[in-house]
Amino acid sequence: GSGRAHLQVEGLSAGYGAFLVLRELTLEVRPGLTVVLGPNGAGKTTLLKALNGLIRRGGGVLLDGVDLPETTHQVVQAGVALVPEGRQLFPQMSVTENLELGAWLASRAERARRLEQAFADFPKLRERAQQLAGTMSGGEQQMVAVARAMMSAPRLLMLDEPSLGLAPRMVDELLAIVRRIADAGTTVLMVEQNVKKALAVADRGYVMERGTLVASGPAKLLARSSVIREAYLGAG
Ligand code: ATP
């Protein structure tokens, strides 16, 4: 990824059939790491799907001032990658094969260059290059999923609950990787349930409830806000 991508979402609506989940959502994702928090069913996954072109949307979405296309293929070409909930790797394929699939739009030479970069960025995966993805631990698989998304050289990386089901140490390691990706110049939008840890690494955050935003701001301020403390951190 090059440049510092900026996503603007204006009056976004999306849902499933006649069931509207997101109602007129307006938010922006600036360079750095932005986290979206909220209870189950709030619409966080729906937001990422709508941005990624997996479900239809209404409203405006601009990436660096240019309309974001509405099909997943074009969204990837525009420089947006998604690490989906549950990782969705190909379990019977090796780590290398999974990674290469992330660069399906690139030339063979460019794919090889990005694979080398991925192994440089994720040294643990180089050791496991030939291992079948399905035989790896949850944390290792999540790392493959993040590395695969980075293989498309995105300007904007979106992650859906990357820490789900991981041991605390793996959560820390993974969030550190996400932070490094943001620092290296890829704008990151991350949905997380791990409120405390997510706010500790993020620059900014949004809190979503029932399809609308109920709070937003710098991560440090959000962590101290009453909305977050009362609803998520168990403090009054
Ligand atoms: P979670 O943390 O549980 O994934 P979320 O905030 O990501 O929650 P969504 O998955 O976006 O929430 O779901 C928002 C609403 O949309 C929920 O009421 C859910 O039941 C509904 N929904 C999600 N996927 C579908 C679908 N494929 N068809 C119909 N309704 C759906």
mmCIF file of C-alpha atoms and ligand atoms in Angstrom:
data_model
loop_
_atom_site.group_PDB
_atom_site.id
_atom_site.type_symbol
_atom_site.label_atom_id
_atom_site.label_comp_id
_atom_site.label_asym_id
_atom_site.label_seq_id
_atom_site.Cartn_x
_atom_site.Cartn_y
_atom_site.Cartn_z
ATOM 1 C CA GLY A 1 0.000 0.000 0.000
ATOM 2 C CA SER A 2 1.140 3.502 -0.777
ATOM 3 C CA GLY A 3 -0.206 6.808 0.422
ATOM 4 C CA ARG A 4 -2.402 7.264 3.428
ATOM 5 C CA ALA A 5 -5.910 6.236 2.551
ATOM 6 C CA HIS A 6 -8.924 8.057 3.928
ATOM 7 C CA LEU A 7 -12.413 6.545 3.814
ATOM 8 C CA GLN A 8 -15.541 8.680 4.081
ATOM 9 C CA VAL A 9 -18.895 7.009 4.676
ATOM 10 C CA GLU A 10 -21.987 9.224 4.263
ATOM 11 C CA GLY A 11 -25.516 8.131 5.054
ATOM 12 C CA LEU A 12 -24.753 4.448 4.535
ATOM 13 C CA SER A 13 -27.680 2.063 4.627
ATOM 14 C CA ALA A 14 -27.478 -1.705 4.245
ATOM 15 C CA GLY A 15 -29.251 -4.868 5.314
ATOM 16 C CA TYR A 16 -30.540 -8.232 4.222
ATOM 17 C CA GLY A 17 -33.521 -8.249 1.894
ATOM 18 C CA ALA A 18 -36.134 -5.937 3.365
ATOM 19 C CA PHE A 19 -34.399 -6.020 6.766
ATOM 20 C CA LEU A 20 -32.423 -2.814 7.175
ATOM 21 C CA VAL A 21 -29.507 -3.123 9.635
ATOM 22 C CA LEU A 22 -27.536 0.073 9.015
ATOM 23 C CA ARG A 23 -29.494 3.310 8.911
ATOM 24 C CA GLU A 24 -27.834 6.405 7.535
ATOM 25 C CA LEU A 25 -24.436 5.726 9.023
ATOM 26 C CA THR A 26 -21.884 8.522 8.687
ATOM 27 C CA LEU A 27 -18.288 7.973 9.722
ATOM 28 C CA GLU A 28 -14.756 8.422 8.522
ATOM 29 C CA VAL A 29 -11.677 6.272 8.677
ATOM 30 C CA ARG A 30 -8.551 8.370 8.737
ATOM 31 C CA PRO A 31 -4.998 7.101 8.278
ATOM 32 C CA GLY A 32 -4.006 5.010 11.293
ATOM 33 C CA LEU A 33 -6.075 2.437 13.176
ATOM 34 C CA THR A 34 -9.806 2.890 13.700
ATOM 35 C CA VAL A 35 -11.799 0.393 15.741
ATOM 36 C CA VAL A 36 -15.550 -0.258 15.658
ATOM 37 C CA LEU A 37 -17.004 -1.584 18.913
ATOM 38 C CA GLY A 38 -20.461 -2.657 19.902
ATOM 39 C CA PRO A 39 -22.562 -5.573 21.156
ATOM 40 C CA ASN A 40 -23.473 -8.662 19.139
ATOM 41 C CA GLY A 41 -25.930 -7.833 16.397
ATOM 42 C CA ALA A 42 -25.094 -4.119 16.363
ATOM 43 C CA GLY A 43 -24.256 -4.303 12.664
ATOM 44 C CA LYS A 44 -20.454 -4.228 12.744
ATOM 45 C CA THR A 45 -20.026 -7.159 10.347
ATOM 46 C CA THR A 46 -22.769 -5.734 8.155
ATOM 47 C CA LEU A 47 -20.788 -2.496 7.891
ATOM 48 C CA LEU A 48 -17.670 -4.317 6.667
ATOM 49 C CA LYS A 49 -19.721 -6.429 4.223
ATOM 50 C CA ALA A 50 -21.392 -3.336 2.798
ATOM 51 C CA LEU A 51 -18.044 -1.587 2.349
ATOM 52 C CA ASN A 52 -16.553 -4.706 0.774
ATOM 53 C CA GLY A 53 -19.371 -5.082 -1.740
ATOM 54 C CA LEU A 54 -20.612 -8.382 -0.281
ATOM 55 C CA ILE A 55 -24.059 -6.901 0.299
ATOM 56 C CA ARG A 56 -25.802 -4.019 -1.441
ATOM 57 C CA ARG A 57 -25.638 -0.598 0.087
ATOM 58 C CA GLY A 58 -27.154 2.843 -0.213
ATOM 59 C CA GLY A 59 -25.440 6.125 0.501
ATOM 60 C CA GLY A 60 -21.988 7.390 -0.324
ATOM 61 C CA VAL A 61 -18.602 5.778 0.234
ATOM 62 C CA LEU A 62 -15.494 7.648 -0.849
ATOM 63 C CA LEU A 63 -11.938 6.320 -0.735
ATOM 64 C CA ASP A 64 -9.560 9.257 -1.075
ATOM 65 C CA GLY A 65 -12.362 11.265 -2.589
ATOM 66 C CA VAL A 66 -13.269 8.656 -5.217
ATOM 67 C CA ASP A 67 -16.500 6.617 -5.138
ATOM 68 C CA LEU A 68 -15.786 3.119 -3.848
ATOM 69 C CA PRO A 69 -17.118 0.540 -6.353
ATOM 70 C CA GLU A 70 -19.934 -1.813 -5.339
ATOM 71 C CA THR A 71 -18.592 -5.234 -6.330
ATOM 72 C CA THR A 72 -16.026 -7.090 -4.243
ATOM 73 C CA HIS A 73 -13.714 -7.610 -7.209
ATOM 74 C CA GLN A 74 -13.611 -3.871 -7.939
ATOM 75 C CA VAL A 75 -13.309 -3.025 -4.250
ATOM 76 C CA VAL A 76 -10.164 -5.170 -4.051
ATOM 77 C CA GLN A 77 -8.836 -3.478 -7.175
ATOM 78 C CA ALA A 78 -9.511 -0.120 -5.543
ATOM 79 C CA GLY A 79 -7.180 -1.153 -2.726
ATOM 80 C CA VAL A 80 -9.478 -2.439 0.019
ATOM 81 C CA ALA A 81 -8.946 -5.864 1.629
ATOM 82 C CA LEU A 82 -11.076 -7.681 4.208
ATOM 83 C CA VAL A 83 -10.010 -10.240 6.785
ATOM 84 C CA PRO A 84 -13.393 -11.892 7.338
ATOM 85 C CA GLU A 85 -14.765 -13.193 10.613
ATOM 86 C CA GLY A 86 -13.692 -16.805 11.051
ATOM 87 C CA ARG A 87 -10.699 -16.298 8.737
ATOM 88 C CA GLN A 88 -12.048 -18.416 5.865
ATOM 89 C CA LEU A 89 -8.754 -19.963 4.824
ATOM 90 C CA PHE A 90 -8.521 -22.948 2.530
ATOM 91 C CA PRO A 91 -7.685 -25.638 5.111
ATOM 92 C CA GLN A 92 -6.421 -28.209 2.575
ATOM 93 C CA MET A 93 -4.019 -25.748 1.002
ATOM 94 C CA SER A 94 -0.591 -24.761 2.263
ATOM 95 C CA VAL A 95 0.233 -21.430 3.872
ATOM 96 C CA THR A 96 2.010 -20.355 0.685
ATOM 97 C CA GLU A 97 -0.967 -21.291 -1.494
ATOM 98 C CA ASN A 98 -3.345 -19.413 0.783
ATOM 99 C CA LEU A 99 -1.123 -16.343 0.665
ATOM 100 C CA GLU A 100 -0.792 -16.473 -3.111
ATOM 101 C CA LEU A 101 -4.579 -16.412 -3.430
ATOM 102 C CA GLY A 102 -4.513 -12.981 -1.788
ATOM 103 C CA ALA A 103 -2.593 -11.649 -4.797
ATOM 104 C CA TRP A 104 -4.763 -13.165 -7.521
ATOM 105 C CA LEU A 105 -4.967 -9.813 -9.299
ATOM 106 C CA ALA A 106 -1.191 -9.387 -9.477
ATOM 107 C CA SER A 107 1.290 -10.657 -12.067
ATOM 108 C CA ARG A 108 3.343 -13.752 -11.280
ATOM 109 C CA ALA A 109 6.473 -11.681 -10.573
ATOM 110 C CA GLU A 110 4.576 -9.240 -8.386
ATOM 111 C CA ARG A 111 2.953 -12.147 -6.523
ATOM 112 C CA ALA A 112 6.392 -13.624 -5.787
ATOM 113 C CA ARG A 113 7.646 -10.250 -4.582
ATOM 114 C CA ARG A 114 4.664 -9.837 -2.233
ATOM 115 C CA LEU A 115 5.060 -13.389 -0.915
ATOM 116 C CA GLU A 116 8.648 -12.590 0.004
ATOM 117 C CA GLN A 117 7.444 -9.412 1.719
ATOM 118 C CA ALA A 118 4.782 -11.388 3.617
ATOM 119 C CA PHE A 119 7.395 -13.834 4.897
ATOM 120 C CA ALA A 120 9.603 -10.900 5.897
ATOM 121 C CA ASP A 121 6.694 -9.310 7.781
ATOM 122 C CA PHE A 122 5.485 -12.611 9.290
ATOM 123 C CA PRO A 123 8.645 -14.677 9.913
ATOM 124 C CA LYS A 124 6.640 -17.362 11.710
ATOM 125 C CA LEU A 125 4.780 -18.082 8.475
ATOM 126 C CA ARG A 126 7.978 -18.658 6.537
ATOM 127 C CA GLU A 127 8.787 -21.561 8.857
ATOM 128 C CA ARG A 128 5.310 -22.949 8.134
ATOM 129 C CA ALA A 129 5.227 -22.197 4.397
ATOM 130 C CA GLN A 130 4.343 -25.755 3.374
ATOM 131 C CA GLN A 131 2.064 -26.602 6.291
ATOM 132 C CA LEU A 132 -1.633 -27.097 5.511
ATOM 133 C CA ALA A 133 -3.530 -24.096 6.868
ATOM 134 C CA GLY A 134 -6.158 -26.318 8.476
ATOM 135 C CA THR A 135 -3.562 -27.915 10.747
ATOM 136 C CA MET A 136 -2.402 -24.622 12.275
ATOM 137 C CA SER A 137 -3.474 -23.138 15.609
ATOM 138 C CA GLY A 138 -6.180 -20.488 15.690
ATOM 139 C CA GLY A 139 -3.645 -17.725 16.203
ATOM 140 C CA GLU A 140 -1.441 -18.952 13.374
ATOM 141 C CA GLN A 141 -4.458 -19.167 11.072
ATOM 142 C CA GLN A 142 -5.469 -15.629 11.924
ATOM 143 C CA MET A 143 -1.941 -14.522 11.054
ATOM 144 C CA VAL A 144 -2.244 -16.274 7.671
ATOM 145 C CA ALA A 145 -5.571 -14.521 7.107
ATOM 146 C CA VAL A 146 -4.035 -11.097 7.829
ATOM 147 C CA ALA A 147 -0.989 -11.851 5.676
ATOM 148 C CA ARG A 148 -3.252 -13.062 2.850
ATOM 149 C CA ALA A 149 -5.209 -9.795 2.944
ATOM 150 C CA MET A 150 -1.941 -7.830 2.867
ATOM 151 C CA MET A 151 -0.938 -9.807 -0.268
ATOM 152 C CA SER A 152 -3.357 -7.628 -2.244
ATOM 153 C CA ALA A 153 -1.234 -4.591 -1.193
ATOM 154 C CA PRO A 154 -4.287 -2.769 0.180
ATOM 155 C CA ARG A 155 -4.477 0.926 1.011
ATOM 156 C CA LEU A 156 -7.294 0.102 3.451
ATOM 157 C CA LEU A 157 -7.313 -3.104 5.497
ATOM 158 C CA MET A 158 -10.542 -4.151 7.215
ATOM 159 C CA LEU A 159 -10.569 -6.826 9.920
ATOM 160 C CA ASP A 160 -13.647 -8.481 11.422
ATOM 161 C CA GLU A 161 -13.021 -9.558 15.024
ATOM 162 C CA PRO A 162 -9.483 -10.840 14.462
ATOM 163 C CA SER A 163 -9.000 -11.743 18.143
ATOM 164 C CA LEU A 164 -12.077 -14.005 18.322
ATOM 165 C CA GLY A 165 -11.269 -17.282 20.055
ATOM 166 C CA LEU A 166 -7.572 -16.558 20.544
ATOM 167 C CA ALA A 167 -5.603 -16.985 23.763
ATOM 168 C CA PRO A 168 -4.725 -13.681 25.501
ATOM 169 C CA ARG A 169 -1.076 -13.793 24.429
ATOM 170 C CA MET A 170 -2.062 -14.380 20.810
ATOM 171 C CA VAL A 171 -4.533 -11.500 21.026
ATOM 172 C CA ASP A 172 -1.718 -9.185 22.099
ATOM 173 C CA GLU A 173 0.569 -10.452 19.346
ATOM 174 C CA LEU A 174 -2.108 -10.068 16.707
ATOM 175 C CA LEU A 175 -3.097 -6.549 17.775
ATOM 176 C CA ALA A 176 0.589 -5.577 17.738
ATOM 177 C CA ILE A 177 0.773 -6.809 14.137
ATOM 178 C CA VAL A 178 -2.307 -4.766 13.222
ATOM 179 C CA ARG A 179 -0.747 -1.720 14.872
ATOM 180 C CA ARG A 180 2.461 -2.219 12.866
ATOM 181 C CA ILE A 181 0.482 -2.462 9.638
ATOM 182 C CA ALA A 182 -1.193 0.869 10.422
ATOM 183 C CA ASP A 183 2.138 2.472 11.321
ATOM 184 C CA ALA A 184 3.643 1.211 8.055
ATOM 185 C CA GLY A 185 1.068 3.228 6.098
ATOM 186 C CA THR A 186 -1.973 1.005 5.486
ATOM 187 C CA THR A 187 -5.130 2.541 6.906
ATOM 188 C CA VAL A 188 -6.904 0.022 9.155
ATOM 189 C CA LEU A 189 -10.580 -0.385 10.086
ATOM 190 C CA MET A 190 -11.044 -3.113 12.694
ATOM 191 C CA VAL A 191 -14.183 -4.526 14.287
ATOM 192 C CA GLU A 192 -13.444 -5.906 17.756
ATOM 193 C CA GLN A 193 -15.195 -7.368 20.786
ATOM 194 C CA ASN A 194 -12.081 -7.055 22.900
ATOM 195 C CA VAL A 195 -12.893 -3.476 23.895
ATOM 196 C CA LYS A 196 -10.088 -2.758 26.328
ATOM 197 C CA LYS A 197 -7.273 -4.148 24.198
ATOM 198 C CA ALA A 198 -8.661 -2.697 20.975
ATOM 199 C CA LEU A 199 -8.887 0.813 22.435
ATOM 200 C CA ALA A 200 -5.359 0.452 23.799
ATOM 201 C CA VAL A 201 -3.892 0.005 20.298
ATOM 202 C CA ALA A 202 -6.315 2.100 18.203
ATOM 203 C CA ASP A 203 -6.097 5.771 17.310
ATOM 204 C CA ARG A 204 -9.834 6.355 17.074
ATOM 205 C CA GLY A 205 -13.002 4.433 17.724
ATOM 206 C CA TYR A 206 -16.715 4.223 17.028
ATOM 207 C CA VAL A 207 -19.322 2.522 19.170
ATOM 208 C CA MET A 208 -22.272 1.030 17.308
ATOM 209 C CA GLU A 209 -25.600 -0.115 18.738
ATOM 210 C CA ARG A 210 -28.612 -1.354 16.786
ATOM 211 C CA GLY A 211 -27.262 -0.129 13.465
ATOM 212 C CA THR A 212 -26.372 3.397 14.535
ATOM 213 C CA LEU A 213 -23.353 5.099 16.068
ATOM 214 C CA VAL A 214 -23.695 6.060 19.714
ATOM 215 C CA ALA A 215 -20.186 7.349 20.442
ATOM 216 C CA SER A 216 -16.946 8.177 18.669
ATOM 217 C CA GLY A 217 -13.643 9.852 19.292
ATOM 218 C CA PRO A 218 -9.971 9.358 20.015
ATOM 219 C CA ALA A 219 -9.398 5.882 21.497
ATOM 220 C CA LYS A 220 -7.897 7.225 24.720
ATOM 221 C CA LEU A 221 -10.927 9.415 25.368
ATOM 222 C CA LEU A 222 -13.396 6.671 24.428
ATOM 223 C CA ALA A 223 -11.748 4.295 26.889
ATOM 224 C CA ARG A 224 -12.548 6.778 29.646
ATOM 225 C CA SER A 225 -16.041 7.668 28.415
ATOM 226 C CA SER A 226 -19.093 6.649 30.420
ATOM 227 C CA VAL A 227 -20.628 4.814 27.410
ATOM 228 C CA ILE A 228 -17.647 2.483 27.235
ATOM 229 C CA ARG A 229 -16.965 2.187 30.946
ATOM 230 C CA GLU A 230 -20.541 1.354 31.875
ATOM 231 C CA ALA A 231 -21.393 -0.919 28.970
ATOM 232 C CA TYR A 232 -18.124 -2.721 28.330
ATOM 233 C CA LEU A 233 -15.515 -2.275 30.986
ATOM 234 C CA GLY A 234 -17.665 -2.935 34.019
ATOM 235 C CA ALA A 235 -16.893 0.357 35.708
ATOM 236 C CA GLY A 236 -19.313 3.074 36.789
HETATM 237 P P1 ATP B 1 -21.591 -10.018 15.852
HETATM 238 O O1 ATP B 1 -20.561 -9.500 16.758
HETATM 239 O O2 ATP B 1 -22.543 -10.967 16.505
HETATM 240 O O3 ATP B 1 -21.075 -10.508 14.532
HETATM 241 P P2 ATP B 1 -22.372 -7.619 14.504
HETATM 242 O O4 ATP B 1 -22.369 -6.316 15.188
HETATM 243 O O5 ATP B 1 -21.269 -7.919 13.576
HETATM 244 O O6 ATP B 1 -22.516 -8.754 15.562
HETATM 245 P P3 ATP B 1 -24.073 -8.206 12.291
HETATM 246 O O7 ATP B 1 -23.497 -9.527 12.047
HETATM 247 O O8 ATP B 1 -23.732 -7.101 11.374
HETATM 248 O O9 ATP B 1 -23.762 -7.726 13.772
HETATM 249 O O10 ATP B 1 -25.646 -8.375 12.351
HETATM 250 C C1 ATP B 1 -26.536 -7.253 12.435
HETATM 251 C C2 ATP B 1 -27.979 -7.735 12.267
HETATM 252 O O11 ATP B 1 -28.129 -8.282 10.962
HETATM 253 C C3 ATP B 1 -28.380 -8.823 13.233
HETATM 254 O O12 ATP B 1 -29.719 -8.572 13.639
HETATM 255 C C4 ATP B 1 -28.306 -10.097 12.402
HETATM 256 O O13 ATP B 1 -29.225 -11.057 12.835
HETATM 257 C C5 ATP B 1 -28.651 -9.598 11.016
HETATM 258 N N1 ATP B 1 -28.012 -10.402 9.954
HETATM 259 C C6 ATP B 1 -26.701 -10.653 9.815
HETATM 260 N N2 ATP B 1 -26.446 -11.408 8.739
HETATM 261 C C7 ATP B 1 -27.648 -11.652 8.171
HETATM 262 C C8 ATP B 1 -28.074 -12.397 7.022
HETATM 263 N N3 ATP B 1 -27.189 -13.020 6.216
HETATM 264 N N4 ATP B 1 -29.398 -12.444 6.762
HETATM 265 C C9 ATP B 1 -30.278 -11.807 7.551
HETATM 266 N N5 ATP B 1 -29.955 -11.084 8.646
HETATM 267 C C10 ATP B 1 -28.654 -11.017 8.964
#
